[in-house]
Amino acid sequence: MKAVIALFAGTLFGAGLVVGGMTDPARVIGFLDLAGAWDPSLAFVMGAAICVTLPTFQLLEGRSRPLLDDRFYLPTRRDLDPQLIGGAVLFGVGWGLAGLCPGPAIANLWTGNPQVLAFVVAMIAGMWLRNRVATPPAVTGGAAPAR
Amino acid sequence: MDIVVDVNSWIRAAVGGAMIGLAAASLFAFNGRIAGISGVVGGLLFDRQHRDTPWRSLFVAGLVLGAAITALAVPGLAVVTMQSGWAGTILAGLVVGFGTRMGSGCTSGHGVCGIGRLSGRSMVATGSFMVAGVVTVFVTRHLLGAGS
């Protein structure tokens, strides 16, 4: 059943990206181009998505567990660190260069566009590189997974 | 600043956004998982524990499937106009991959789910990548004159 939900959620997500116009790099660049002909439409994508997630997540986090699992899998960190901000800035630079973020890039793979494929391969290489150079975070407490 | 006023595209954007929000809310409500694409993909490819491989694969497969079905069902809806040359695209992919793992998330994980959870980290991350994106577009399109 969890598998069905994952497939359903992915499919609805991919459909929403296309309907919302997030899959078109030209629209993304138009949204980020405040000094040019600014296209605000993508603000409506994020705004509407948050209008759904904000009440549901608030409601759900009050429960002890999701419907099909025994716990919520949530990030536990609360502090702001240079990794978070530095990583977000790097991501923003790449987003502004190509007009693609990870979701739309992967959703666009169906088109067979070779440049989209190149972006996704490079993105995976970037993730791999990050894993190689990252120093493992200091583990405090007993929740460390066995190596 | 000129604003492109296209009410139809705003309605489409809001409908698409609501679908994305509903997808993220369902994954969280049923499976207890955050629908952050960079996290799901990064975990799928580089997580040494393979317990989560099935749901992550299905979610990613759904992403491609949902986009394909929608594009084929509504011709003319899915436009993909690449905005950078080969070198720019590959460089962008590299920093997006590196940055999203370093910063623990992207537009979906921080922007849609994190802000929905009222996470301070996600709000700061979302502000940071938005500003960086705006500055990058300004530098490349207006100062250096690339693209348009």
PDB file of C-alpha atoms in Angstrom:
ATOM      1  CA  MET A   1       0.000   0.000   0.000  1.00  0.00           C
ATOM      2  CA  LYS A   2       2.877   2.380   0.810  1.00  0.00           C
ATOM      3  CA  ALA A   3       4.243   1.598  -2.632  1.00  0.00           C
ATOM      4  CA  VAL A   4       0.949   2.593  -4.232  1.00  0.00           C
ATOM      5  CA  ILE A   5       0.935   5.884  -2.297  1.00  0.00           C
ATOM      6  CA  ALA A   6       4.532   6.615  -3.371  1.00  0.00           C
ATOM      7  CA  LEU A   7       3.678   6.015  -7.021  1.00  0.00           C
ATOM      8  CA  PHE A   8       0.467   8.060  -6.710  1.00  0.00           C
ATOM      9  CA  ALA A   9       2.211  10.964  -4.977  1.00  0.00           C
ATOM     10  CA  GLY A  10       5.037  10.977  -7.533  1.00  0.00           C
ATOM     11  CA  THR A  11       2.598  10.916 -10.428  1.00  0.00           C
ATOM     12  CA  LEU A  12       0.455  13.706  -9.000  1.00  0.00           C
ATOM     13  CA  PHE A  13       3.606  15.711  -8.280  1.00  0.00           C
ATOM     14  CA  GLY A  14       4.900  15.282 -11.840  1.00  0.00           C
ATOM     15  CA  ALA A  15       1.507  16.213 -13.293  1.00  0.00           C
ATOM     16  CA  GLY A  16       1.366  19.289 -11.043  1.00  0.00           C
ATOM     17  CA  LEU A  17       4.806  20.423 -12.211  1.00  0.00           C
ATOM     18  CA  VAL A  18       3.669  20.319 -15.847  1.00  0.00           C
ATOM     19  CA  VAL A  19       0.280  21.949 -15.170  1.00  0.00           C
ATOM     20  CA  GLY A  20       1.949  24.654 -13.090  1.00  0.00           C
ATOM     21  CA  GLY A  21       4.557  25.402 -15.736  1.00  0.00           C
ATOM     22  CA  MET A  22       7.543  24.599 -13.483  1.00  0.00           C
ATOM     23  CA  THR A  23       8.910  22.222 -16.125  1.00  0.00           C
ATOM     24  CA  ASP A  24       9.595  25.065 -18.573  1.00  0.00           C
ATOM     25  CA  PRO A  25      13.000  26.639 -17.867  1.00  0.00           C
ATOM     26  CA  ALA A  26      11.931  29.795 -19.734  1.00  0.00           C
ATOM     27  CA  ARG A  27       9.128  30.335 -17.204  1.00  0.00           C
ATOM     28  CA  VAL A  28      11.476  29.755 -14.269  1.00  0.00           C
ATOM     29  CA  ILE A  29      13.994  32.264 -15.621  1.00  0.00           C
ATOM     30  CA  GLY A  30      11.098  34.671 -16.243  1.00  0.00           C
ATOM     31  CA  PHE A  31      10.142  34.324 -12.582  1.00  0.00           C
ATOM     32  CA  LEU A  32      13.695  34.962 -11.357  1.00  0.00           C
ATOM     33  CA  ASP A  33      14.244  37.856 -13.768  1.00  0.00           C
ATOM     34  CA  LEU A  34      13.052  40.757 -11.617  1.00  0.00           C
ATOM     35  CA  ALA A  35      14.871  43.299 -13.776  1.00  0.00           C
ATOM     36  CA  GLY A  36      13.358  42.029 -17.021  1.00  0.00           C
ATOM     37  CA  ALA A  37       9.770  41.175 -17.943  1.00  0.00           C
ATOM     38  CA  TRP A  38       8.890  39.574 -14.621  1.00  0.00           C
ATOM     39  CA  ASP A  39       6.579  36.576 -14.875  1.00  0.00           C
ATOM     40  CA  PRO A  40       5.105  36.075 -11.383  1.00  0.00           C
ATOM     41  CA  SER A  41       3.201  32.881 -12.234  1.00  0.00           C
ATOM     42  CA  LEU A  42       5.556  30.519 -10.422  1.00  0.00           C
ATOM     43  CA  ALA A  43       4.852  32.354  -7.181  1.00  0.00           C
ATOM     44  CA  PHE A  44       1.322  30.983  -7.574  1.00  0.00           C
ATOM     45  CA  VAL A  45       2.696  27.435  -7.854  1.00  0.00           C
ATOM     46  CA  MET A  46       4.593  27.702  -4.599  1.00  0.00           C
ATOM     47  CA  GLY A  47       1.863  29.750  -2.931  1.00  0.00           C
ATOM     48  CA  ALA A  48      -0.876  27.261  -3.785  1.00  0.00           C
ATOM     49  CA  ALA A  49       1.314  24.294  -2.808  1.00  0.00           C
ATOM     50  CA  ILE A  50       2.004  25.860   0.602  1.00  0.00           C
ATOM     51  CA  CYS A  51      -1.721  26.624   1.028  1.00  0.00           C
ATOM     52  CA  VAL A  52      -2.202  22.838   0.922  1.00  0.00           C
ATOM     53  CA  THR A  53       0.888  21.698   2.837  1.00  0.00           C
ATOM     54  CA  LEU A  54       0.727  24.260   5.647  1.00  0.00           C
ATOM     55  CA  PRO A  55      -2.618  23.193   7.177  1.00  0.00           C
ATOM     56  CA  THR A  56      -2.143  19.481   6.441  1.00  0.00           C
ATOM     57  CA  PHE A  57       1.383  19.270   7.848  1.00  0.00           C
ATOM     58  CA  GLN A  58       0.373  21.260  10.940  1.00  0.00           C
ATOM     59  CA  LEU A  59      -2.581  18.935  11.477  1.00  0.00           C
ATOM     60  CA  LEU A  60      -0.580  15.772  10.835  1.00  0.00           C
ATOM     61  CA  GLU A  61       2.385  16.615  13.018  1.00  0.00           C
ATOM     62  CA  GLY A  62       0.010  16.670  15.959  1.00  0.00           C
ATOM     63  CA  ARG A  63      -0.612  12.964  15.382  1.00  0.00           C
ATOM     64  CA  SER A  64       1.831  10.379  16.620  1.00  0.00           C
ATOM     65  CA  ARG A  65       2.192   8.497  13.333  1.00  0.00           C
ATOM     66  CA  PRO A  66       1.207   8.523   9.678  1.00  0.00           C
ATOM     67  CA  LEU A  67      -1.596   6.267   8.444  1.00  0.00           C
ATOM     68  CA  LEU A  68       0.624   3.527   7.018  1.00  0.00           C
ATOM     69  CA  ASP A  69       3.866   3.691   8.995  1.00  0.00           C
ATOM     70  CA  ASP A  70       4.809   3.779  12.641  1.00  0.00           C
ATOM     71  CA  ARG A  71       6.536   7.156  12.554  1.00  0.00           C
ATOM     72  CA  PHE A  72       7.089  10.376  10.613  1.00  0.00           C
ATOM     73  CA  TYR A  73      10.513  10.629   9.003  1.00  0.00           C
ATOM     74  CA  LEU A  74      11.493  14.214   9.725  1.00  0.00           C
ATOM     75  CA  PRO A  75      14.721  16.169   9.802  1.00  0.00           C
ATOM     76  CA  THR A  76      15.616  16.908  13.400  1.00  0.00           C
ATOM     77  CA  ARG A  77      18.056  19.800  13.030  1.00  0.00           C
ATOM     78  CA  ARG A  78      16.894  23.245  14.079  1.00  0.00           C
ATOM     79  CA  ASP A  79      20.102  25.286  13.826  1.00  0.00           C
ATOM     80  CA  LEU A  80      21.178  27.415  10.890  1.00  0.00           C
ATOM     81  CA  ASP A  81      24.624  26.359   9.703  1.00  0.00           C
ATOM     82  CA  PRO A  82      26.909  27.443   6.849  1.00  0.00           C
ATOM     83  CA  GLN A  83      26.219  24.166   5.015  1.00  0.00           C
ATOM     84  CA  LEU A  84      22.508  24.913   4.814  1.00  0.00           C
ATOM     85  CA  ILE A  85      22.937  28.455   3.541  1.00  0.00           C
ATOM     86  CA  GLY A  86      25.969  27.737   1.337  1.00  0.00           C
ATOM     87  CA  GLY A  87      24.231  24.747  -0.220  1.00  0.00           C
ATOM     88  CA  ALA A  88      21.042  26.723  -0.831  1.00  0.00           C
ATOM     89  CA  VAL A  89      23.023  29.554  -2.454  1.00  0.00           C
ATOM     90  CA  LEU A  90      24.848  27.096  -4.751  1.00  0.00           C
ATOM     91  CA  PHE A  91      21.544  25.489  -5.666  1.00  0.00           C
ATOM     92  CA  GLY A  92      20.074  28.933  -6.409  1.00  0.00           C
ATOM     93  CA  VAL A  93      22.982  29.759  -8.723  1.00  0.00           C
ATOM     94  CA  GLY A  94      22.423  26.565 -10.715  1.00  0.00           C
ATOM     95  CA  TRP A  95      18.665  27.171 -10.745  1.00  0.00           C
ATOM     96  CA  GLY A  96      19.245  30.657 -12.131  1.00  0.00           C
ATOM     97  CA  LEU A  97      21.703  29.416 -14.765  1.00  0.00           C
ATOM     98  CA  ALA A  98      19.527  26.719 -16.318  1.00  0.00           C
ATOM     99  CA  GLY A  99      16.031  27.361 -14.956  1.00  0.00           C
ATOM    100  CA  LEU A 100      15.789  23.787 -13.731  1.00  0.00           C
ATOM    101  CA  CYS A 101      15.547  22.396 -10.229  1.00  0.00           C
ATOM    102  CA  PRO A 102      15.661  18.668  -9.418  1.00  0.00           C
ATOM    103  CA  GLY A 103      11.927  17.859  -9.679  1.00  0.00           C
ATOM    104  CA  PRO A 104      11.226  19.438 -13.072  1.00  0.00           C
ATOM    105  CA  ALA A 105      14.551  18.190 -14.465  1.00  0.00           C
ATOM    106  CA  ILE A 106      13.615  14.593 -13.658  1.00  0.00           C
ATOM    107  CA  ALA A 107       9.987  15.048 -14.745  1.00  0.00           C
ATOM    108  CA  ASN A 108      11.260  16.362 -18.093  1.00  0.00           C
ATOM    109  CA  LEU A 109      13.228  13.167 -18.775  1.00  0.00           C
ATOM    110  CA  TRP A 110      10.200  11.756 -20.616  1.00  0.00           C
ATOM    111  CA  THR A 111      10.775  14.289 -23.409  1.00  0.00           C
ATOM    112  CA  GLY A 112      14.076  12.660 -24.354  1.00  0.00           C
ATOM    113  CA  ASN A 113      15.628  16.124 -24.626  1.00  0.00           C
ATOM    114  CA  PRO A 114      19.412  15.449 -24.563  1.00  0.00           C
ATOM    115  CA  GLN A 115      20.156  18.662 -22.652  1.00  0.00           C
ATOM    116  CA  VAL A 116      17.686  17.684 -19.929  1.00  0.00           C
ATOM    117  CA  LEU A 117      19.423  14.314 -19.695  1.00  0.00           C
ATOM    118  CA  ALA A 118      22.805  16.063 -19.474  1.00  0.00           C
ATOM    119  CA  PHE A 119      21.483  18.243 -16.640  1.00  0.00           C
ATOM    120  CA  VAL A 120      20.209  15.216 -14.700  1.00  0.00           C
ATOM    121  CA  VAL A 121      23.469  13.283 -15.179  1.00  0.00           C
ATOM    122  CA  ALA A 122      25.471  16.340 -14.065  1.00  0.00           C
ATOM    123  CA  MET A 123      23.126  16.785 -11.082  1.00  0.00           C
ATOM    124  CA  ILE A 124      23.684  13.196  -9.989  1.00  0.00           C
ATOM    125  CA  ALA A 125      27.438  13.716 -10.422  1.00  0.00           C
ATOM    126  CA  GLY A 126      27.178  16.816  -8.223  1.00  0.00           C
ATOM    127  CA  MET A 127      25.323  14.834  -5.554  1.00  0.00           C
ATOM    128  CA  TRP A 128      27.961  12.118  -5.728  1.00  0.00           C
ATOM    129  CA  LEU A 129      30.741  14.693  -5.457  1.00  0.00           C
ATOM    130  CA  ARG A 130      29.091  16.231  -2.411  1.00  0.00           C
ATOM    131  CA  ASN A 131      28.907  12.792  -0.786  1.00  0.00           C
ATOM    132  CA  ARG A 132      32.617  12.283  -1.495  1.00  0.00           C
ATOM    133  CA  VAL A 133      33.833  15.569  -0.018  1.00  0.00           C
ATOM    134  CA  ALA A 134      31.353  15.858   2.846  1.00  0.00           C
ATOM    135  CA  THR A 135      32.726  15.237   6.262  1.00  0.00           C
ATOM    136  CA  PRO A 136      30.253  13.013   8.061  1.00  0.00           C
ATOM    137  CA  PRO A 137      28.395  15.069  10.673  1.00  0.00           C
ATOM    138  CA  ALA A 138      29.396  14.458  14.267  1.00  0.00           C
ATOM    139  CA  VAL A 139      26.919  11.961  15.601  1.00  0.00           C
ATOM    140  CA  THR A 140      25.582  12.675  19.038  1.00  0.00           C
ATOM    141  CA  GLY A 141      23.242  10.319  20.795  1.00  0.00           C
ATOM    142  CA  GLY A 142      22.658   6.692  20.068  1.00  0.00           C
ATOM    143  CA  ALA A 143      20.681   6.893  16.845  1.00  0.00           C
ATOM    144  CA  ALA A 144      23.653   6.347  14.525  1.00  0.00           C
ATOM    145  CA  PRO A 145      22.947   3.711  11.915  1.00  0.00           C
ATOM    146  CA  ALA A 146      25.322   0.763  11.873  1.00  0.00           C
ATOM    147  CA  ARG A 147      27.966   1.048   9.189  1.00  0.00           C
TER     148      ARG A 147
ATOM    149  CA  MET B   1      10.146  46.421 -13.662  1.00  0.00           C
ATOM    150  CA  ASP B   2       7.616  45.107 -16.157  1.00  0.00           C
ATOM    151  CA  ILE B   3       5.174  42.524 -14.887  1.00  0.00           C
ATOM    152  CA  VAL B   4       3.781  39.941 -17.273  1.00  0.00           C
ATOM    153  CA  VAL B   5       0.052  39.843 -16.532  1.00  0.00           C
ATOM    154  CA  ASP B   6      -1.360  36.563 -17.780  1.00  0.00           C
ATOM    155  CA  VAL B   7      -4.241  35.506 -15.558  1.00  0.00           C
ATOM    156  CA  ASN B   8      -4.670  32.138 -17.296  1.00  0.00           C
ATOM    157  CA  SER B   9      -1.090  31.176 -16.524  1.00  0.00           C
ATOM    158  CA  TRP B  10      -1.612  32.237 -12.906  1.00  0.00           C
ATOM    159  CA  ILE B  11      -4.684  29.994 -12.603  1.00  0.00           C
ATOM    160  CA  ARG B  12      -2.786  27.111 -14.206  1.00  0.00           C
ATOM    161  CA  ALA B  13       0.107  27.765 -11.842  1.00  0.00           C
ATOM    162  CA  ALA B  14      -2.168  27.721  -8.806  1.00  0.00           C
ATOM    163  CA  VAL B  15      -3.873  24.487  -9.929  1.00  0.00           C
ATOM    164  CA  GLY B  16      -0.470  22.859 -10.537  1.00  0.00           C
ATOM    165  CA  GLY B  17       0.760  24.121  -7.170  1.00  0.00           C
ATOM    166  CA  ALA B  18      -2.285  22.680  -5.393  1.00  0.00           C
ATOM    167  CA  MET B  19      -1.611  19.305  -7.070  1.00  0.00           C
ATOM    168  CA  ILE B  20       2.013  19.427  -5.877  1.00  0.00           C
ATOM    169  CA  GLY B  21       0.840  20.343  -2.368  1.00  0.00           C
ATOM    170  CA  LEU B  22      -1.664  17.486  -2.374  1.00  0.00           C
ATOM    171  CA  ALA B  23       1.021  15.051  -3.537  1.00  0.00           C
ATOM    172  CA  ALA B  24       3.366  16.160  -0.744  1.00  0.00           C
ATOM    173  CA  ALA B  25       0.554  16.048   1.824  1.00  0.00           C
ATOM    174  CA  SER B  26      -0.464  12.500   0.806  1.00  0.00           C
ATOM    175  CA  LEU B  27       3.071  11.151   0.966  1.00  0.00           C
ATOM    176  CA  PHE B  28       3.414  12.654   4.437  1.00  0.00           C
ATOM    177  CA  ALA B  29      -0.031  11.633   5.698  1.00  0.00           C
ATOM    178  CA  PHE B  30       0.181   8.004   4.564  1.00  0.00           C
ATOM    179  CA  ASN B  31       3.886   7.168   4.504  1.00  0.00           C
ATOM    180  CA  GLY B  32       5.287   9.809   6.862  1.00  0.00           C
ATOM    181  CA  ARG B  33       7.789  10.920   4.229  1.00  0.00           C
ATOM    182  CA  ILE B  34       8.862  14.333   2.990  1.00  0.00           C
ATOM    183  CA  ALA B  35       8.414  14.783  -0.766  1.00  0.00           C
ATOM    184  CA  GLY B  36      11.750  16.500  -1.334  1.00  0.00           C
ATOM    185  CA  ILE B  37      12.994  15.526  -4.767  1.00  0.00           C
ATOM    186  CA  SER B  38      16.707  16.026  -4.132  1.00  0.00           C
ATOM    187  CA  GLY B  39      16.400  14.042  -0.910  1.00  0.00           C
ATOM    188  CA  VAL B  40      14.447  11.218  -2.523  1.00  0.00           C
ATOM    189  CA  VAL B  41      16.850  10.964  -5.482  1.00  0.00           C
ATOM    190  CA  GLY B  42      19.985  11.386  -3.361  1.00  0.00           C
ATOM    191  CA  GLY B  43      18.732   8.706  -0.978  1.00  0.00           C
ATOM    192  CA  LEU B  44      17.803   6.409  -3.841  1.00  0.00           C
ATOM    193  CA  LEU B  45      21.254   6.591  -5.424  1.00  0.00           C
ATOM    194  CA  PHE B  46      23.626   7.026  -2.510  1.00  0.00           C
ATOM    195  CA  ASP B  47      21.975   5.619   0.611  1.00  0.00           C
ATOM    196  CA  ARG B  48      23.838   2.539   1.757  1.00  0.00           C
ATOM    197  CA  GLN B  49      20.738   1.132   3.405  1.00  0.00           C
ATOM    198  CA  HIS B  50      18.411  -0.024   0.682  1.00  0.00           C
ATOM    199  CA  ARG B  51      15.312  -0.321   2.831  1.00  0.00           C
ATOM    200  CA  ASP B  52      13.777   2.775   1.224  1.00  0.00           C
ATOM    201  CA  THR B  53      14.690   1.926  -2.356  1.00  0.00           C
ATOM    202  CA  PRO B  54      11.223   0.652  -3.387  1.00  0.00           C
ATOM    203  CA  TRP B  55       9.182   3.724  -2.431  1.00  0.00           C
ATOM    204  CA  ARG B  56      11.843   6.133  -3.659  1.00  0.00           C
ATOM    205  CA  SER B  57      12.029   4.404  -7.054  1.00  0.00           C
ATOM    206  CA  LEU B  58       8.257   4.423  -7.386  1.00  0.00           C
ATOM    207  CA  PHE B  59       8.020   8.078  -6.448  1.00  0.00           C
ATOM    208  CA  VAL B  60      10.663   9.054  -9.022  1.00  0.00           C
ATOM    209  CA  ALA B  61       9.062   6.834 -11.679  1.00  0.00           C
ATOM    210  CA  GLY B  62       5.730   8.513 -10.907  1.00  0.00           C
ATOM    211  CA  LEU B  63       7.291  11.927 -11.368  1.00  0.00           C
ATOM    212  CA  VAL B  64       8.291  11.104 -14.950  1.00  0.00           C
ATOM    213  CA  LEU B  65       5.050   9.212 -15.598  1.00  0.00           C
ATOM    214  CA  GLY B  66       2.822  12.011 -14.285  1.00  0.00           C
ATOM    215  CA  ALA B  67       4.616  14.606 -16.405  1.00  0.00           C
ATOM    216  CA  ALA B  68       4.414  12.396 -19.503  1.00  0.00           C
ATOM    217  CA  ILE B  69       0.719  11.544 -19.050  1.00  0.00           C
ATOM    218  CA  THR B  70      -0.227  15.184 -18.492  1.00  0.00           C
ATOM    219  CA  ALA B  71       1.822  16.395 -21.444  1.00  0.00           C
ATOM    220  CA  LEU B  72       0.330  13.773 -23.751  1.00  0.00           C
ATOM    221  CA  ALA B  73      -3.216  14.326 -22.454  1.00  0.00           C
ATOM    222  CA  VAL B  74      -3.065  18.092 -22.904  1.00  0.00           C
ATOM    223  CA  PRO B  75      -1.034  18.881 -26.016  1.00  0.00           C
ATOM    224  CA  GLY B  76       0.767  22.181 -25.886  1.00  0.00           C
ATOM    225  CA  LEU B  77       0.917  22.243 -22.091  1.00  0.00           C
ATOM    226  CA  ALA B  78       4.441  20.901 -21.617  1.00  0.00           C
ATOM    227  CA  VAL B  79       6.890  23.337 -23.127  1.00  0.00           C
ATOM    228  CA  VAL B  80      10.570  22.806 -22.376  1.00  0.00           C
ATOM    229  CA  THR B  81      12.621  25.756 -23.615  1.00  0.00           C
ATOM    230  CA  MET B  82      16.214  25.247 -22.495  1.00  0.00           C
ATOM    231  CA  GLN B  83      17.829  28.472 -21.360  1.00  0.00           C
ATOM    232  CA  SER B  84      21.523  27.709 -21.397  1.00  0.00           C
ATOM    233  CA  GLY B  85      24.001  26.098 -23.761  1.00  0.00           C
ATOM    234  CA  TRP B  86      25.553  22.695 -23.136  1.00  0.00           C
ATOM    235  CA  ALA B  87      28.319  24.017 -20.896  1.00  0.00           C
ATOM    236  CA  GLY B  88      25.918  26.147 -18.878  1.00  0.00           C
ATOM    237  CA  THR B  89      23.451  23.287 -18.514  1.00  0.00           C
ATOM    238  CA  ILE B  90      26.093  20.850 -17.289  1.00  0.00           C
ATOM    239  CA  LEU B  91      27.616  23.386 -14.899  1.00  0.00           C
ATOM    240  CA  ALA B  92      24.122  24.199 -13.588  1.00  0.00           C
ATOM    241  CA  GLY B  93      23.361  20.500 -13.077  1.00  0.00           C
ATOM    242  CA  LEU B  94      26.581  20.017 -11.117  1.00  0.00           C
ATOM    243  CA  VAL B  95      25.962  22.915  -8.723  1.00  0.00           C
ATOM    244  CA  VAL B  96      22.287  22.021  -8.323  1.00  0.00           C
ATOM    245  CA  GLY B  97      23.243  18.452  -7.373  1.00  0.00           C
ATOM    246  CA  PHE B  98      26.057  19.525  -5.061  1.00  0.00           C
ATOM    247  CA  GLY B  99      24.115  22.421  -3.517  1.00  0.00           C
ATOM    248  CA  THR B 100      20.888  20.543  -2.846  1.00  0.00           C
ATOM    249  CA  ARG B 101      22.731  17.780  -0.987  1.00  0.00           C
ATOM    250  CA  MET B 102      24.889  20.261   0.915  1.00  0.00           C
ATOM    251  CA  GLY B 103      21.861  22.380   1.813  1.00  0.00           C
ATOM    252  CA  SER B 104      19.646  19.359   2.555  1.00  0.00           C
ATOM    253  CA  GLY B 105      16.921  20.185   0.058  1.00  0.00           C
ATOM    254  CA  CYS B 106      15.556  21.984  -2.955  1.00  0.00           C
ATOM    255  CA  THR B 107      12.397  23.778  -4.008  1.00  0.00           C
ATOM    256  CA  SER B 108      10.174  20.871  -3.001  1.00  0.00           C
ATOM    257  CA  GLY B 109      11.786  19.753   0.259  1.00  0.00           C
ATOM    258  CA  HIS B 110      12.471  23.223   1.670  1.00  0.00           C
ATOM    259  CA  GLY B 111      10.038  25.372  -0.312  1.00  0.00           C
ATOM    260  CA  VAL B 112       6.885  23.252  -0.291  1.00  0.00           C
ATOM    261  CA  CYS B 113       7.262  20.792   2.610  1.00  0.00           C
ATOM    262  CA  GLY B 114       9.637  22.679   4.934  1.00  0.00           C
ATOM    263  CA  ILE B 115       7.696  25.924   4.839  1.00  0.00           C
ATOM    264  CA  GLY B 116       4.520  23.869   5.316  1.00  0.00           C
ATOM    265  CA  ARG B 117       6.084  22.540   8.505  1.00  0.00           C
ATOM    266  CA  LEU B 118       7.086  26.095   9.490  1.00  0.00           C
ATOM    267  CA  SER B 119      10.711  24.997   9.655  1.00  0.00           C
ATOM    268  CA  GLY B 120      13.054  27.928  10.236  1.00  0.00           C
ATOM    269  CA  ARG B 121      15.869  26.150   8.390  1.00  0.00           C
ATOM    270  CA  SER B 122      13.672  25.672   5.338  1.00  0.00           C
ATOM    271  CA  MET B 123      12.535  29.294   5.343  1.00  0.00           C
ATOM    272  CA  VAL B 124      16.149  30.488   5.437  1.00  0.00           C
ATOM    273  CA  ALA B 125      17.154  27.990   2.727  1.00  0.00           C
ATOM    274  CA  THR B 126      14.235  29.011   0.493  1.00  0.00           C
ATOM    275  CA  GLY B 127      15.072  32.702   0.902  1.00  0.00           C
ATOM    276  CA  SER B 128      18.734  31.953   0.139  1.00  0.00           C
ATOM    277  CA  PHE B 129      18.139  30.010  -3.085  1.00  0.00           C
ATOM    278  CA  MET B 130      15.534  32.511  -4.302  1.00  0.00           C
ATOM    279  CA  VAL B 131      17.932  35.440  -3.796  1.00  0.00           C
ATOM    280  CA  ALA B 132      20.824  33.487  -5.356  1.00  0.00           C
ATOM    281  CA  GLY B 133      18.633  32.614  -8.351  1.00  0.00           C
ATOM    282  CA  VAL B 134      17.527  36.224  -8.847  1.00  0.00           C
ATOM    283  CA  VAL B 135      21.122  37.493  -8.576  1.00  0.00           C
ATOM    284  CA  THR B 136      22.366  34.811 -10.995  1.00  0.00           C
ATOM    285  CA  VAL B 137      19.724  35.695 -13.576  1.00  0.00           C
ATOM    286  CA  PHE B 138      20.530  39.392 -13.187  1.00  0.00           C
ATOM    287  CA  VAL B 139      24.255  38.779 -13.657  1.00  0.00           C
ATOM    288  CA  THR B 140      23.944  36.362 -16.584  1.00  0.00           C
ATOM    289  CA  ARG B 141      21.050  38.024 -18.441  1.00  0.00           C
ATOM    290  CA  HIS B 142      21.632  41.689 -17.748  1.00  0.00           C
ATOM    291  CA  LEU B 143      25.297  42.233 -16.848  1.00  0.00           C
ATOM    292  CA  LEU B 144      26.803  39.563 -19.107  1.00  0.00           C
ATOM    293  CA  GLY B 145      23.951  39.569 -21.620  1.00  0.00           C
ATOM    294  CA  ALA B 146      23.691  35.797 -22.047  1.00  0.00           C
ATOM    295  CA  GLY B 147      20.488  34.130 -23.225  1.00  0.00           C
ATOM    296  CA  SER B 148      18.000  36.820 -24.195  1.00  0.00           C
TER     297      SER B 148
END
